[in-house]
mmCIF file of C-alpha atoms and ligand atoms in Angstrom:
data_model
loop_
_atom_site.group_PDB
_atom_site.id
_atom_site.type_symbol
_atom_site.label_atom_id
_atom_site.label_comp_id
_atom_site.label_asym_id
_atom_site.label_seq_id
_atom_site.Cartn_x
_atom_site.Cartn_y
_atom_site.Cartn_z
ATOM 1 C CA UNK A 25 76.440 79.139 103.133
ATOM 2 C CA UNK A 26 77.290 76.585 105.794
ATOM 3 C CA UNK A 27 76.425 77.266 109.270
ATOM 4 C CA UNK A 28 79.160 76.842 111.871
ATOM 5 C CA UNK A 29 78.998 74.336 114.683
ATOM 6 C CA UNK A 30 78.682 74.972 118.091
ATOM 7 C CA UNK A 31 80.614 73.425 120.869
ATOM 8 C CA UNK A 32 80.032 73.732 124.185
ATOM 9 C CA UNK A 33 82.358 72.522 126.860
ATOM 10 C CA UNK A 34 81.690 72.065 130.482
ATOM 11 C CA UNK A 35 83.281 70.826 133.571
ATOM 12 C CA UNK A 36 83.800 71.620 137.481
ATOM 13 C CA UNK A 37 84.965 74.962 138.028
ATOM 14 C CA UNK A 38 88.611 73.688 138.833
ATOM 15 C CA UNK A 39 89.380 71.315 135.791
ATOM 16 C CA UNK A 40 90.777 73.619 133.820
ATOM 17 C CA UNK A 41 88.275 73.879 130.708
ATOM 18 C CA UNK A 42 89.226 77.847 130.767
ATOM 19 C CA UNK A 43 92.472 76.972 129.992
ATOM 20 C CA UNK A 44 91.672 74.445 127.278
ATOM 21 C CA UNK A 45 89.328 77.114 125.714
ATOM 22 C CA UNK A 46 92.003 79.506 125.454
ATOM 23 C CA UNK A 47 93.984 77.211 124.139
ATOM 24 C CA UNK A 48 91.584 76.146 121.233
ATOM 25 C CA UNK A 49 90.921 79.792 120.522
ATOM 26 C CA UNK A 50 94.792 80.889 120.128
ATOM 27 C CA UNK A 51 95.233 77.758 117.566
ATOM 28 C CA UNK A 52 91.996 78.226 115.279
ATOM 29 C CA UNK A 53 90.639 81.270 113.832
ATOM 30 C CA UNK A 54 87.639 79.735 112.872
ATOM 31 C CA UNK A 55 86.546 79.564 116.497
ATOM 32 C CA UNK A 56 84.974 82.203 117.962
ATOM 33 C CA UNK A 57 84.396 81.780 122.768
ATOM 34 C CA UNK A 58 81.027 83.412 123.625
ATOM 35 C CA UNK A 59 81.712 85.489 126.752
ATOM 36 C CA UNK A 60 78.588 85.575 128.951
ATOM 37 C CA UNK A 61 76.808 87.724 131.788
ATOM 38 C CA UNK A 62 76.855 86.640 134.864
ATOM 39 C CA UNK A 63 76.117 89.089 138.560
ATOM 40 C CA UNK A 64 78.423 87.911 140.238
ATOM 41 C CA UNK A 65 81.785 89.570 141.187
ATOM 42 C CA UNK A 66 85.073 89.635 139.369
ATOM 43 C CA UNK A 67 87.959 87.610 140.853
ATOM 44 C CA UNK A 68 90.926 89.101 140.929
ATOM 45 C CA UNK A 69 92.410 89.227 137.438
ATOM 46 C CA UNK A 70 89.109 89.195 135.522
ATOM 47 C CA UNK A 71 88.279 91.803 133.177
ATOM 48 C CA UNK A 72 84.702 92.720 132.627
ATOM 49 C CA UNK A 73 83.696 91.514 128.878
ATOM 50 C CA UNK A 74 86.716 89.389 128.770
ATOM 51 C CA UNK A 75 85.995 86.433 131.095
ATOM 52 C CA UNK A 76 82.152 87.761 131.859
ATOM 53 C CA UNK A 77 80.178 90.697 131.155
ATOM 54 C CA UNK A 78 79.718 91.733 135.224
ATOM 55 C CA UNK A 79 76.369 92.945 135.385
ATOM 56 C CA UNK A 80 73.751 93.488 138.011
ATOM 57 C CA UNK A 81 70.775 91.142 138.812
ATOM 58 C CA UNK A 82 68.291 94.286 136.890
ATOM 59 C CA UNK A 83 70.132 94.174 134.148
ATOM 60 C CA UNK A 84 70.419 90.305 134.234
ATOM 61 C CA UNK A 85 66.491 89.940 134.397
ATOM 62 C CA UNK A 86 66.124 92.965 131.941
ATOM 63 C CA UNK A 87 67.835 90.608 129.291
ATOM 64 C CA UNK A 88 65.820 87.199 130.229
ATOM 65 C CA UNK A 89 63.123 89.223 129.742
ATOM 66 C CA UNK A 90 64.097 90.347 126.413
ATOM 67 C CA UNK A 91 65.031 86.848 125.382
ATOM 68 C CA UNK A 92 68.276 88.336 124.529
ATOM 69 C CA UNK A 93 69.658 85.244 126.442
ATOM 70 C CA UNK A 94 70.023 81.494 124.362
ATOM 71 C CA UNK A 95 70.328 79.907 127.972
ATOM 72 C CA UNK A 96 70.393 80.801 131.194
ATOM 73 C CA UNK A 97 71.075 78.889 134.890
ATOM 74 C CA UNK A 98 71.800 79.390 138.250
ATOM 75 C CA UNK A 99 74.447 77.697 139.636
ATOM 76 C CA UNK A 100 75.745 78.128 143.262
ATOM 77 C CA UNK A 101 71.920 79.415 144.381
ATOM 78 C CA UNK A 102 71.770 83.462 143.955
ATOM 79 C CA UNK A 103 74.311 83.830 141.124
ATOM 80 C CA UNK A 104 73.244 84.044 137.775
ATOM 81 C CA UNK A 105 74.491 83.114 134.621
ATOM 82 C CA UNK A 106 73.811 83.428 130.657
ATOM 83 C CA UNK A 107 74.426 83.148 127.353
ATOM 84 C CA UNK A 108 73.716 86.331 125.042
ATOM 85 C CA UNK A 109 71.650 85.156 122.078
ATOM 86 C CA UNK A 110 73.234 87.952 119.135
ATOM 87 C CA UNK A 111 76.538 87.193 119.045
ATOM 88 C CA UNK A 112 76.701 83.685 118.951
ATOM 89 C CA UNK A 113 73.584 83.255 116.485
ATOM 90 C CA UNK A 114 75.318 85.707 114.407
ATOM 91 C CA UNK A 115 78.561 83.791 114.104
ATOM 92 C CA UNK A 116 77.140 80.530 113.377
ATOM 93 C CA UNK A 117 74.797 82.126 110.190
ATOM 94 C CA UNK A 118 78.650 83.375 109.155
ATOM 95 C CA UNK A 119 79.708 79.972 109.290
ATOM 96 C CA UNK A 120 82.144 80.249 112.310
ATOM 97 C CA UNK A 121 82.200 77.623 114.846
ATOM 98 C CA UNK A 122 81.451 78.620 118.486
ATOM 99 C CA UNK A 123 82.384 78.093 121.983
ATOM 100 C CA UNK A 124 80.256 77.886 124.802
ATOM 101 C CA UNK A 125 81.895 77.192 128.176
ATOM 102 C CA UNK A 126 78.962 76.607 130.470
ATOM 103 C CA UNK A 127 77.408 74.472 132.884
ATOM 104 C CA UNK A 128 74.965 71.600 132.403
ATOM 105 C CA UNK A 129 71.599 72.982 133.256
ATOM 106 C CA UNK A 130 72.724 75.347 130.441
ATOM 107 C CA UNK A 131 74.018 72.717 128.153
ATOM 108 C CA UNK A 132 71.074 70.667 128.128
ATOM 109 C CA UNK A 133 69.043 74.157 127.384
ATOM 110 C CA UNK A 134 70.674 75.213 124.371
ATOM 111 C CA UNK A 135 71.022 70.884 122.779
ATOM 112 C CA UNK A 136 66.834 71.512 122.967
ATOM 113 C CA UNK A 137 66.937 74.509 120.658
ATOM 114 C CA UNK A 138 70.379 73.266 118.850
ATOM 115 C CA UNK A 139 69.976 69.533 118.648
ATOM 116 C CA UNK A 140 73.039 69.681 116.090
ATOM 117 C CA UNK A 141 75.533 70.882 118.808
ATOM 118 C CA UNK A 142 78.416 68.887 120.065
ATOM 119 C CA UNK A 143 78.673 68.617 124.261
ATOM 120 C CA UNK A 144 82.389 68.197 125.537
ATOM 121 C CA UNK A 145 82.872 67.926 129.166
ATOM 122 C CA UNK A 146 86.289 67.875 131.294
ATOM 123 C CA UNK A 147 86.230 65.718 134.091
ATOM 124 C CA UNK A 148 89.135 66.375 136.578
ATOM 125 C CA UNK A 149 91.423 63.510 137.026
ATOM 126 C CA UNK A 150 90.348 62.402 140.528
ATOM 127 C CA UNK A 151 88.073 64.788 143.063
ATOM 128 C CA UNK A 152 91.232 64.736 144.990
ATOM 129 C CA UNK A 153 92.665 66.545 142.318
ATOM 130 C CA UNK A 154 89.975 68.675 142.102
ATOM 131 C CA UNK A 155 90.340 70.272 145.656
ATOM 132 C CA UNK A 156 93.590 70.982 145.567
ATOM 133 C CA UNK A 157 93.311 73.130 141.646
ATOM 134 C CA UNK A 158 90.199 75.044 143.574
ATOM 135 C CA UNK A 159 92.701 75.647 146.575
ATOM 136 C CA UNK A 160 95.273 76.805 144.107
ATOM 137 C CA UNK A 161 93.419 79.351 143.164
ATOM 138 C CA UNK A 162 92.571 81.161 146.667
ATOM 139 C CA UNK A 163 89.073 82.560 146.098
ATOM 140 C CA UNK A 164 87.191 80.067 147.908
ATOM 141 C CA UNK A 165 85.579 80.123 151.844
ATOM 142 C CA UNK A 166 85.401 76.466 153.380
ATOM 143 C CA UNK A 167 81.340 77.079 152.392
ATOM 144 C CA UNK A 168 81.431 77.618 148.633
ATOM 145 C CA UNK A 169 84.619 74.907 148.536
ATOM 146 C CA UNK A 170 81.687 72.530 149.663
ATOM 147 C CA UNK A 171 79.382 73.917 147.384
ATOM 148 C CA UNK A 172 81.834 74.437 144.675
ATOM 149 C CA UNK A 173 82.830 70.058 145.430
ATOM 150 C CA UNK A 174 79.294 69.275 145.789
ATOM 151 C CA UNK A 175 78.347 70.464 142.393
ATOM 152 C CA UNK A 176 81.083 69.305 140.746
ATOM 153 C CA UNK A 177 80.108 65.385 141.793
ATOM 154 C CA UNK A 178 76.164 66.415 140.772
ATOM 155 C CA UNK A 179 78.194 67.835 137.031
ATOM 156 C CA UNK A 180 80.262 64.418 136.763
ATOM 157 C CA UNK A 181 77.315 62.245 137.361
ATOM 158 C CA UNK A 182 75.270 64.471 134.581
ATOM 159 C CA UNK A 183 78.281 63.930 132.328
ATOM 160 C CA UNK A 184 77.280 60.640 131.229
ATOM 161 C CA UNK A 185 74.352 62.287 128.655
ATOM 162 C CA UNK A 186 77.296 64.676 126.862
ATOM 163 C CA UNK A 187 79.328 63.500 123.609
ATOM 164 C CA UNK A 188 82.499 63.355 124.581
ATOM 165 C CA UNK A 189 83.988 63.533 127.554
ATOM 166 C CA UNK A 190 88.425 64.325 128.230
ATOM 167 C CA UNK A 191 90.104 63.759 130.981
ATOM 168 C CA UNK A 192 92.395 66.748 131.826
ATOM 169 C CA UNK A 193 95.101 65.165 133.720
ATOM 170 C CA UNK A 194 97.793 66.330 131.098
ATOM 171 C CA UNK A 195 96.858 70.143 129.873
ATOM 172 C CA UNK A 196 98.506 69.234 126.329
ATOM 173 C CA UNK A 197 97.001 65.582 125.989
ATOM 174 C CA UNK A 198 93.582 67.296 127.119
ATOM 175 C CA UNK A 199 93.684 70.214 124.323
ATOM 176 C CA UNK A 200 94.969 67.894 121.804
ATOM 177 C CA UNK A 201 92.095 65.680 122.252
ATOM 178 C CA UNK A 202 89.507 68.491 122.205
ATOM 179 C CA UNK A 203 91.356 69.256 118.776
ATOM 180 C CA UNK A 204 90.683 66.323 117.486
ATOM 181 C CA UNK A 205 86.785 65.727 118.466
ATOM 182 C CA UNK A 206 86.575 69.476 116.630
ATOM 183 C CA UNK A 207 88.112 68.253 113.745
ATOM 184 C CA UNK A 208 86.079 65.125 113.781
ATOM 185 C CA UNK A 209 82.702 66.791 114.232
ATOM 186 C CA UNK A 210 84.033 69.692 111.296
ATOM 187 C CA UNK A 211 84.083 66.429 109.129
ATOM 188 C CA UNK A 212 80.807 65.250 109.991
ATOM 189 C CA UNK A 213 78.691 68.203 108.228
HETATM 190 P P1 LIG B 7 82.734 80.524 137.591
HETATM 191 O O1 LIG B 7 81.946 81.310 138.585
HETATM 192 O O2 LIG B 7 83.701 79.584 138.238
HETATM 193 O O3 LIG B 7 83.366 81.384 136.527
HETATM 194 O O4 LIG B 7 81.691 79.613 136.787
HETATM 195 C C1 LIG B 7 80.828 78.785 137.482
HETATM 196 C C2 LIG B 7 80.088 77.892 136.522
HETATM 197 O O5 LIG B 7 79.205 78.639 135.692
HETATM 198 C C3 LIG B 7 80.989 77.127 135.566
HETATM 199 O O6 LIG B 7 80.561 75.783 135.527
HETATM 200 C C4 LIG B 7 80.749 77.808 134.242
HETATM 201 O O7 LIG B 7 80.947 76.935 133.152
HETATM 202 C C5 LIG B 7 79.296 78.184 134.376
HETATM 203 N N1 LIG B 7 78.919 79.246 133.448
HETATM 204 C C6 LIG B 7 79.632 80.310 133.052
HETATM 205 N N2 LIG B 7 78.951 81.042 132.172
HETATM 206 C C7 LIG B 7 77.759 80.423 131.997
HETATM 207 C C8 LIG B 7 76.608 80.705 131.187
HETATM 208 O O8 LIG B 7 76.536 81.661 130.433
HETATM 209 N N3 LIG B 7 75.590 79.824 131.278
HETATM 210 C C9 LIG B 7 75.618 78.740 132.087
HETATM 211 N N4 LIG B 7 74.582 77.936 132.066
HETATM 212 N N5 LIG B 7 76.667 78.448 132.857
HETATM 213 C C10 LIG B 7 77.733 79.286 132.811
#
């Protein structure tokens, strides 16, 4: 049986590659979004194995251990993030295409094990832009805005070694194009 194709889609926190996911998932049921652990807190509005599976740093290390994770990063310094292996290796051998929305350290992890997989990133129209979305949203001190802005410009300037890369200046023009690079890559194999 064919094996599905994975995707995985990065960005800043900020450009609005949540949104683009969710969009992608509600129009395909072929597509399957890999929700992953991370330790640190909920935001307001997130629902524990829904956006992330909040869990603690023991149990986080428990599963690296395990190698129950298919990548794993840092990002921000103490809080940890990853991917857990089972589901998504399991949807793949059923021939189901599969989301991962992570960073780059992570990205570049799993295109080692899975040189086949497709990198998308979403690059906010301006860094301008960028500041205000992460403003929008209310959850930030002026010391993780600077962190959140400073790793955003490290992301961008990574973004040059992924596949394809969208603008999301227009949420509709954005998820239509992300359609199409699916499609396009479906075609390929
Ligand atoms: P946030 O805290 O804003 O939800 O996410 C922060 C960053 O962590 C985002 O760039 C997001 O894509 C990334 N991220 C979320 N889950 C994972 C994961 O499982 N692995 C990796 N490497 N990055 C992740």
């Amino acid at each position: 049986m064919k094996k599905g194709t994975l995707f995985i889609i990065s960005g800043p926190s900020g450009t609005g590659k949540g949104t683009i996911c969710k969009r992608l998932l509600e129009a395909d049921p072929d597509l399957r979004l890999s929700v992953s652990v991370t330790t640190r807190a909920p935001r307001e509005g997130e629902v524990d194995g829904r956006e992330y599976f909040f869990i603690t740093r023991e149990q986080y290390l428990e599963l690296l251990e395990s190698g129950g994770l298919l990548e794993h990063a840092s990002v921000y310094g103490e809080k940890m993030y990853g991917t857990p292996r089972e589901p998504v290796v399991n949807w793949l051998e059923q021939g189901l295409d599969v989301i991962l929305e992570i960073d780059v350290q992570g990205a570049f992890q799993v295109r080692e094990n899975y040189p086949e997989c497709v990198l998308i990133f979403i690059l906010p129209p301006s860094m301008e832009e960028l500041r205000n979305r992460i403003l929008g949203r209310g959850s930030e001190t002026e010391e993780t805005m600077a962190a959140r802005l400073g790793e955003a410009q490290r992301e961008i300037d990574l973004s040059e070694r992924y596949d394809h890369r969208v603008v999301n200046g227009d949420l509709e023009q954005a998820v239509t194009e992300v359609q199409q690079i699916i499609r396009s890559e479906r075609t390929k194999r």
